[in-house]
Coordinates of C-alpha atoms in Angstrom, one line a residue:
M1 CA 125.4 120.9 110.3
Q2 CA 123.1 123.7 111.6
M3 CA 120.6 121.5 113.5
A4 CA 121.9 118.8 115.8
L5 CA 119.9 115.6 116.4
S6 CA 118.2 116.0 119.8
T7 CA 118.2 112.3 120.5
H8 CA 121.3 110.2 120.1
H9 CA 119.9 106.7 120.4
I10 CA 118.3 106.9 117.0
P11 CA 119.9 104.6 114.5
R12 CA 121.4 106.5 111.6
P13 CA 122.6 105.8 108.1
D14 CA 126.5 105.4 107.6
Y15 CA 126.8 109.1 106.2
A16 CA 125.2 110.7 109.1
N17 CA 128.4 110.9 111.3
D18 CA 131.1 111.1 108.4
P19 CA 132.9 114.3 108.1
E20 CA 132.4 114.4 104.4
G21 CA 128.8 113.0 104.6
Y22 CA 130.1 110.1 102.3
P23 CA 127.5 107.2 101.9
A24 CA 130.1 104.3 101.7
S25 CA 127.4 101.8 101.4
E26 CA 126.4 103.2 98.0
A27 CA 129.8 102.4 96.7
T28 CA 129.5 98.7 97.2
R29 CA 129.3 96.2 94.6
A30 CA 125.6 95.3 95.8
A31 CA 124.7 99.1 95.2
F32 CA 125.0 98.6 91.4
Q33 CA 122.6 95.5 91.1
I34 CA 118.8 96.4 91.2
Q35 CA 117.6 94.6 94.4
V36 CA 114.6 92.4 94.8
L37 CA 113.2 92.7 98.3
K38 CA 111.9 89.9 100.6
E39 CA 108.7 90.2 102.4
E40 CA 110.1 91.4 105.4
E41 CA 112.1 94.2 103.7
I42 CA 109.0 95.3 101.9
A43 CA 107.1 95.6 105.3
K44 CA 109.8 97.9 106.6
M45 CA 109.7 99.8 103.2
R46 CA 105.9 100.3 103.8
V47 CA 106.4 101.6 107.2
V48 CA 109.0 104.2 106.4
S49 CA 107.3 105.2 103.3
R50 CA 104.0 106.0 105.2
M51 CA 106.1 107.7 107.8
S52 CA 107.7 109.9 105.1
R53 CA 104.3 110.8 103.8
E54 CA 103.0 111.7 107.3
I55 CA 105.7 114.2 107.8
L56 CA 105.4 115.8 104.3
D57 CA 101.7 116.3 104.8
L58 CA 102.4 117.7 108.3
A59 CA 105.1 120.1 106.6
A60 CA 102.6 120.9 103.9
S61 CA 100.0 122.0 106.5
H62 CA 102.3 124.8 107.8
V63 CA 102.8 126.2 104.1
K64 CA 101.5 129.8 104.1
P65 CA 102.6 133.3 103.2
G66 CA 105.4 134.4 105.6
I67 CA 106.7 131.2 106.8
T68 CA 110.3 130.5 106.3
T69 CA 112.0 127.5 104.9
D70 CA 113.9 127.3 108.0
E71 CA 110.6 126.9 110.1
I72 CA 109.5 124.3 107.8
D73 CA 112.9 122.5 108.3
A74 CA 112.2 122.6 112.0
V75 CA 108.8 121.0 111.7
V76 CA 110.3 118.2 109.6
H77 CA 113.2 117.7 111.9
E78 CA 111.1 117.6 114.9
A79 CA 108.4 115.5 113.6
T80 CA 111.1 112.8 112.4
I81 CA 112.8 112.7 115.8
A82 CA 109.4 112.3 117.3
R83 CA 109.1 109.0 115.4
N84 CA 112.5 107.9 116.4
A85 CA 113.6 108.1 112.9
Y86 CA 116.6 110.1 111.1
P87 CA 115.9 112.7 108.5
S88 CA 117.7 111.0 105.6
P89 CA 119.0 114.4 103.8
L90 CA 120.8 115.5 107.0
N91 CA 124.5 115.3 106.3
Y92 CA 124.1 113.3 103.0
R93 CA 127.2 114.4 101.1
C94 CA 127.1 117.3 103.6
F95 CA 123.5 118.6 102.9
P96 CA 123.0 120.9 106.0
K97 CA 119.3 120.3 106.6
S98 CA 116.6 117.8 107.5
V99 CA 114.4 118.7 104.4
C100 CA 115.2 119.8 100.8
T101 CA 112.5 123.5 100.2
S102 CA 112.6 124.7 96.6
I103 CA 110.8 127.9 95.9
N104 CA 109.8 129.2 92.3
E105 CA 112.6 128.8 90.0
I106 CA 114.7 126.5 92.4
I107 CA 114.4 123.0 90.6
C108 CA 115.6 120.9 93.5
H109 CA 117.9 120.6 96.6
G110 CA 117.0 124.1 97.9
I111 CA 118.2 124.4 101.5
P112 CA 115.8 123.5 102.8
D113 CA 113.2 121.9 99.8
Q114 CA 109.7 120.5 100.3
H115 CA 111.2 117.0 99.8
V116 CA 111.0 114.6 102.7
S117 CA 113.1 111.5 103.2
V118 CA 113.1 109.5 106.4
Y119 CA 115.3 106.9 107.5
F120 CA 113.9 104.2 109.9
D121 CA 114.6 100.6 110.9
G122 CA 117.5 100.6 108.4
Y123 CA 115.4 101.6 105.4
H124 CA 114.7 105.0 103.8
G125 CA 111.5 106.6 102.4
D126 CA 111.4 109.5 99.9
V127 CA 108.5 111.6 98.8
N128 CA 107.9 115.2 97.8
G129 CA 105.2 117.7 96.5
T130 CA 104.8 121.2 95.2
Y131 CA 102.3 123.5 97.0
P132 CA 100.8 126.7 96.1
V133 CA 101.5 129.6 98.6
G134 CA 98.7 132.1 98.7
K135 CA 97.2 133.1 95.2
I136 CA 99.1 131.8 92.3
S137 CA 99.2 132.7 88.6
E138 CA 97.3 130.4 86.0
E139 CA 100.7 129.6 84.5
D140 CA 101.9 128.2 87.9
T141 CA 98.7 126.4 88.5
N142 CA 99.1 124.6 85.0
L143 CA 102.7 123.8 85.9
I144 CA 101.8 122.1 89.3
R145 CA 98.8 120.2 87.7
T146 CA 101.0 119.2 84.7
T147 CA 103.7 117.8 87.0
R148 CA 101.2 115.8 89.2
E149 CA 99.7 114.4 85.8
C150 CA 103.1 113.5 84.6
L151 CA 103.8 111.4 87.7
D152 CA 100.4 109.8 88.0
A153 CA 100.6 108.7 84.2
S154 CA 104.1 107.3 84.7
I155 CA 103.0 105.2 87.7
K156 CA 100.2 103.7 85.7
M157 CA 102.6 102.0 83.2
C158 CA 104.7 100.4 86.2
K159 CA 104.2 96.5 86.4
P160 CA 106.2 93.5 86.1
G161 CA 108.1 93.4 82.5
A162 CA 107.9 97.1 81.9
L163 CA 111.1 98.9 81.0
F164 CA 112.4 101.7 83.3
R165 CA 113.5 103.6 80.1
D166 CA 109.9 103.9 79.0
I167 CA 108.9 106.0 82.1
G168 CA 110.3 109.0 80.5
K169 CA 108.4 108.1 77.2
V170 CA 105.2 108.6 79.2
I171 CA 106.2 111.9 80.9
E172 CA 107.8 114.0 78.2
P173 CA 104.8 114.3 75.8
I174 CA 102.4 115.3 78.6
A175 CA 105.0 118.0 79.8
T176 CA 105.6 119.2 76.2
A177 CA 101.7 119.3 75.4
N178 CA 101.2 121.7 78.3
G179 CA 104.1 124.2 77.5
C180 CA 106.6 122.7 79.8
S181 CA 109.9 120.7 79.7
V182 CA 111.4 118.0 81.6
V183 CA 114.7 118.4 83.6
R184 CA 117.3 115.9 82.4
S185 CA 120.1 116.3 85.0
Y186 CA 118.2 114.5 87.9
T187 CA 116.5 111.2 87.9
G188 CA 114.3 108.9 90.0
H189 CA 116.4 106.2 91.8
G190 CA 116.2 102.9 93.6
I191 CA 115.7 103.1 97.2
H192 CA 115.6 100.6 100.3
K193 CA 118.4 100.2 102.7
L194 CA 120.4 102.7 100.4
F195 CA 119.1 106.2 99.8
H196 CA 120.1 106.3 96.2
T197 CA 121.1 103.4 94.2
V198 CA 120.2 101.8 90.9
P199 CA 118.0 101.7 89.0
N200 CA 118.4 105.4 87.6
I201 CA 115.2 106.6 86.2
P202 CA 115.3 109.4 83.7
H203 CA 112.0 111.3 83.2
Y204 CA 112.7 112.3 79.6
A205 CA 112.1 110.2 76.4
K206 CA 114.6 108.5 74.3
N207 CA 116.8 107.9 77.3
K208 CA 119.1 104.8 77.6
A209 CA 118.2 103.6 81.3
V210 CA 118.8 99.9 81.7
G211 CA 116.7 97.5 83.6
T212 CA 113.2 95.7 83.6
M213 CA 110.7 95.7 86.5
R214 CA 110.4 92.8 88.6
P215 CA 108.1 92.2 91.7
G216 CA 110.0 93.2 94.8
M217 CA 111.8 96.2 93.3
T218 CA 111.4 99.6 95.1
F219 CA 112.1 102.9 93.4
T220 CA 111.1 106.5 93.0
I221 CA 109.7 108.4 90.1
E222 CA 110.1 112.2 90.6
P223 CA 109.9 114.4 87.5
M224 CA 111.0 117.9 87.7
I225 CA 109.1 119.9 85.2
N226 CA 110.0 123.4 84.1
L227 CA 107.7 126.2 82.6
G228 CA 108.8 126.7 79.0
P229 CA 110.9 124.8 76.8
S230 CA 114.2 125.0 78.6
Y231 CA 115.0 121.8 80.5
A232 CA 118.4 123.0 81.5
A233 CA 119.4 122.6 85.2
D234 CA 123.0 123.7 85.3
E235 CA 122.8 126.7 87.5
H236 CA 123.9 126.2 91.0
W237 CA 124.1 128.5 94.0
P238 CA 127.4 128.8 95.9
D239 CA 126.1 126.1 98.4
K240 CA 126.6 123.6 95.6
W241 CA 123.2 122.1 96.3
T242 CA 120.6 124.6 95.3
C243 CA 119.8 124.1 91.4
T244 CA 117.8 126.7 89.4
T245 CA 116.3 127.0 86.1
S246 CA 118.6 128.7 83.6
D247 CA 115.9 131.3 82.4
G248 CA 114.4 132.0 85.8
N249 CA 111.1 130.2 84.9
H250 CA 109.3 128.3 87.7
S251 CA 109.7 124.5 88.2
A252 CA 107.7 122.0 90.1
Q253 CA 108.0 118.5 91.2
F254 CA 106.1 115.5 92.7
E255 CA 107.5 112.1 94.0
E256 CA 106.5 108.9 95.2
T257 CA 108.1 105.6 96.4
L258 CA 106.9 102.6 94.4
L259 CA 106.8 98.8 94.8
I260 CA 106.5 96.5 91.9
T261 CA 103.9 93.7 92.8
E262 CA 103.1 90.4 91.1
T263 CA 100.3 92.2 89.5
G264 CA 101.2 95.8 89.0
V265 CA 102.6 98.6 91.3
E266 CA 101.9 99.7 94.8
I267 CA 102.4 103.3 95.8
L268 CA 104.2 102.9 99.2
S269 CA 104.2 106.6 99.9
A270 CA 100.6 107.2 98.9
A271 CA 98.6 109.8 100.9
P272 CA 95.8 108.3 103.0
G273 CA 92.3 108.5 101.9
T274 CA 90.3 111.5 102.8
T275 CA 86.6 111.7 103.5
V276 CA 84.3 111.1 100.3
P277 CA 81.9 113.8 101.4
F278 CA 84.8 116.4 101.5
S279 CA 86.0 115.2 98.1
V280 CA 82.6 115.4 96.5
G281 CA 82.1 119.1 97.7
R282 CA 85.7 120.0 96.8
L283 CA 85.6 118.6 93.2
N284 CA 81.9 119.6 92.6
A285 CA 81.5 115.9 91.6
A286 CA 78.2 114.4 90.5
C287 CA 78.4 111.7 93.4
G288 CA 80.6 109.8 95.6
V289 CA 81.1 106.2 96.5
M290 CA 82.7 104.8 99.6
I291 CA 83.3 100.9 99.8
T292 CA 83.2 100.0 103.4
A293 CA 84.6 97.3 105.6
S294 CA 83.3 98.6 108.7
H295 CA 80.9 96.1 110.1
N296 CA 81.0 92.7 112.0
P297 CA 80.2 90.2 110.7
K298 CA 82.0 90.7 107.4
T299 CA 79.1 89.8 105.3
D300 CA 77.5 93.0 106.1
N301 CA 80.2 95.1 104.6
G302 CA 79.0 97.3 101.8
Y303 CA 79.0 100.7 100.2
K304 CA 77.7 104.3 100.9
V305 CA 76.8 106.8 98.0
Y306 CA 76.8 110.5 98.3
W307 CA 74.7 112.9 96.5
E308 CA 76.2 116.0 94.6
N309 CA 75.6 118.1 97.7
A310 CA 78.0 115.6 99.5
V311 CA 75.0 114.2 101.8
Q312 CA 74.8 110.3 102.1
I313 CA 71.8 108.7 99.9
I314 CA 69.9 106.6 102.4
G315 CA 66.5 104.8 102.2
P316 CA 64.1 105.2 100.7
H317 CA 66.2 107.0 97.9
D318 CA 68.8 104.3 97.7
K319 CA 66.4 101.5 96.5
G320 CA 67.7 101.7 92.9
I321 CA 71.3 101.4 94.0
A322 CA 70.5 98.5 96.2
R323 CA 68.6 96.8 93.5
S324 CA 71.3 97.1 90.9
I325 CA 73.8 95.5 93.3
L326 CA 71.5 92.6 94.2
D327 CA 71.0 92.0 90.5
N328 CA 74.8 91.7 89.9
L329 CA 76.0 89.9 93.0
E330 CA 78.2 87.6 90.7
P331 CA 80.4 89.9 88.8
S332 CA 81.7 88.8 85.5
I333 CA 85.3 87.6 85.3
S334 CA 86.2 90.7 83.2
A335 CA 84.9 93.0 86.0
W336 CA 88.0 92.0 88.0
D337 CA 90.4 93.5 85.5
V338 CA 90.5 97.2 86.4
R339 CA 93.2 98.2 84.2
G340 CA 91.1 99.6 81.6
V341 CA 89.6 102.0 84.2
L342 CA 93.0 102.8 85.8
E343 CA 94.7 103.4 82.3
S344 CA 91.6 105.6 81.1
S345 CA 92.3 109.3 80.4
L346 CA 89.1 109.9 82.2
C347 CA 90.5 108.4 85.4
H348 CA 92.4 110.9 87.7
D349 CA 93.6 110.0 91.2
K350 CA 93.0 113.3 93.2
T351 CA 94.1 111.7 96.5
Q352 CA 97.1 113.9 97.1
E353 CA 95.3 117.2 96.1
L354 CA 92.4 116.4 98.4
V355 CA 94.5 115.6 101.5
E356 CA 96.3 118.7 101.1
A357 CA 93.2 120.7 100.7
Y358 CA 91.6 118.8 103.7
F359 CA 94.4 119.8 106.0
V360 CA 94.6 123.4 105.0
Q361 CA 90.9 123.8 105.4
L362 CA 91.4 122.3 109.0
L363 CA 94.1 124.4 109.7
K364 CA 91.8 127.4 109.2
L365 CA 89.5 126.0 112.0
S366 CA 92.4 126.3 114.5
R367 CA 91.7 129.6 116.4
T368 CA 94.1 128.8 119.4
R369 CA 97.0 127.1 117.7
T370 CA 99.6 129.3 119.6
L371 CA 98.0 128.3 122.8
N372 CA 97.4 124.6 122.2
P373 CA 101.1 123.3 122.8
R374 CA 100.7 124.5 126.4
A375 CA 97.3 122.7 127.0
D376 CA 97.8 120.0 129.8
V377 CA 94.5 118.1 128.6
K378 CA 95.2 114.5 127.8
F379 CA 93.1 112.6 125.2
V380 CA 92.7 109.0 124.2
S381 CA 91.7 108.1 120.7
T382 CA 90.6 104.8 119.2
A383 CA 90.2 104.0 115.5
M384 CA 88.2 100.9 116.2
H385 CA 90.4 98.9 113.8
G386 CA 89.6 101.2 111.0
V387 CA 91.3 103.9 109.0
G388 CA 91.0 106.9 111.2
H389 CA 94.2 106.8 113.3
R390 CA 96.5 108.6 111.0
F391 CA 94.0 111.2 110.2
A392 CA 93.3 112.0 113.9
A393 CA 97.0 112.0 114.7
R394 CA 97.8 114.5 112.0
A395 CA 94.8 116.6 112.9
F396 CA 96.1 116.9 116.4
E397 CA 99.5 117.9 114.8
V398 CA 97.9 120.5 112.7
F399 CA 96.2 122.0 115.6
G400 CA 99.4 122.0 117.6
L401 CA 98.1 119.7 120.3
K402 CA 100.2 117.1 122.1
P403 CA 99.7 113.8 120.7
F404 CA 96.9 111.6 122.0
F405 CA 97.2 108.1 123.7
P406 CA 96.0 105.6 121.1
V407 CA 94.5 102.3 121.9
E408 CA 97.4 100.2 120.5
S409 CA 95.3 97.0 119.9
Q410 CA 92.7 99.2 117.9
K411 CA 95.0 101.4 116.1
D412 CA 95.6 99.6 112.7
P413 CA 93.1 98.6 110.2
D414 CA 92.0 95.0 110.7
P415 CA 88.6 93.9 109.0
E416 CA 88.3 90.9 111.7
F417 CA 87.7 93.6 114.4
P418 CA 89.3 91.2 117.0
T419 CA 88.6 93.4 120.2
V420 CA 84.9 94.2 119.7
I421 CA 81.7 92.5 118.9
F422 CA 80.4 95.5 116.8
P423 CA 82.9 98.3 115.9
N424 CA 80.8 101.1 116.4
P425 CA 81.4 103.7 119.2
E426 CA 77.8 103.7 120.4
E427 CA 77.6 99.9 120.9
K428 CA 77.7 98.5 124.4
G429 CA 81.4 97.7 125.4
A430 CA 82.7 99.2 122.2
L431 CA 84.8 101.7 124.2
D432 CA 86.0 99.5 127.2
L433 CA 89.5 99.4 126.0
A434 CA 89.6 103.2 125.4
L435 CA 88.0 103.9 128.8
A436 CA 90.7 101.5 130.4
E437 CA 93.4 103.4 128.5
A438 CA 92.0 106.7 129.6
D439 CA 92.2 105.5 133.3
K440 CA 95.8 104.5 132.9
Q441 CA 96.9 107.7 131.4
G442 CA 94.7 110.0 133.5
A443 CA 93.1 111.3 130.3
L444 CA 90.2 113.7 130.5
Y445 CA 88.7 112.9 127.2
V446 CA 88.1 109.8 125.0
L447 CA 87.6 110.0 121.2
A448 CA 86.2 107.4 118.9
Q449 CA 85.7 106.9 115.4
D450 CA 84.1 103.9 113.6
P451 CA 86.2 101.9 111.2
D452 CA 85.4 104.0 108.0
A453 CA 85.8 107.2 110.1
D454 CA 82.4 108.6 109.3
R455 CA 81.1 108.2 112.7
F456 CA 82.5 110.1 115.9
A457 CA 81.9 109.6 119.6
A458 CA 83.5 111.5 122.5
A459 CA 83.3 111.0 126.4
E460 CA 84.3 113.4 129.2
R461 CA 85.8 112.2 132.6
Q462 CA 83.5 113.2 135.4
Q463 CA 84.7 114.1 139.0
V464 CA 83.7 110.5 140.3
S465 CA 86.0 109.2 137.5
A466 CA 83.2 107.8 135.5
F467 CA 82.8 108.9 131.8
R468 CA 79.9 110.9 130.3
P469 CA 79.1 110.5 126.7
V470 CA 79.3 113.9 124.8
R471 CA 76.2 114.5 122.8
H472 CA 76.4 115.7 119.2
V473 CA 74.9 118.9 120.3
D474 CA 77.8 119.4 122.8
V475 CA 80.3 118.8 120.1
A476 CA 78.5 121.2 117.8
N477 CA 78.6 123.9 120.6
A478 CA 82.3 123.3 121.3
L479 CA 83.1 123.8 117.5

């Protein structure tokens, strides 16, 4: 292996130390039976899948003209080790890198390939994406869009009772209609304690895959789509891993790790939500709606609506919206069935695209990224029991800053808001835990977001140890 693990205490899968990289656990009798996971196993899959997504998004933020795949591999390796996790591809059947990066005509398993897999607490997560580098052709843009559409459409059909063989029946017509073809040599797969296991999930129609989806099953869908009519994937480089198209046309791939639930499907590796105003502006949308669980008491939870210019609609302009909600406080029984919306051809999940765009845009704001890793300034950040922690952590990574110290008891979303009376940074006492953590860590700055991450506050340590709130004008001047 070209890169050795820098930490030896990290638990590793069985193949990690095997001279042949042989995953013996994948050859046991249990490996040939589709597993239904228990609640505690599902919880671990959620953790490792979110971790895989975080690392993939971090790697994606570094994608730009001139960067090498080895540099991306280093980002993934270091980010994985920093989380006390093991990069699943490393030494798997002697694969020599921590991430698989496939460029242009490379279908998959490029050394490395923008395909992040992580092993943590005994379970594997698996996710990948395709990213434009600089300006790309209309053909390639269509290829990437088509590939994502293939994956999203196939996820929509996943539910208890659905057949694994029908996934390909959804994917192939979309690819064909857009002048593309579906690779047949590689499939999606079961994943949990084992990196690759049953079920095998072909992405083309008229396949003979066996198995019916049941609640508790976890697996990946990861269609590889080629430009043009040729789906052949028989060309391999001498490294025996790097697989290319036979005609030199470009190829794209997206992947998510999924869990079948009692009522449908959960995307375990889904990208975190991004800000609604950014999305409205990015998509040139007619409006944006945010459903909030950001207040205490919970009866005050509500909504925010944004104009087409991405500015929030507030009183008196929102009277019509408020009246409509008050007139419909008791939704009809059919209103709870959202399948019609989710299965509609007019419904598009743009989350992944928007998250990528958000952090690419954020990276452009970092004018001192090469200097930031040397900065000794310490930060404490609190998400106030909301959704902001993961975004703030990734923003620090994008800027090259050392990780901040989180307020652990306020880091994860919790609609009960157990540590604060009102979870807004400007409320009296709301930052007490953050300030105490700052004293403990000797931090110079405290950063805080409200639970739906649309309100930001900061405080700066003074010479006498007290903290001074940073005014909005100060933040604006700093930016």
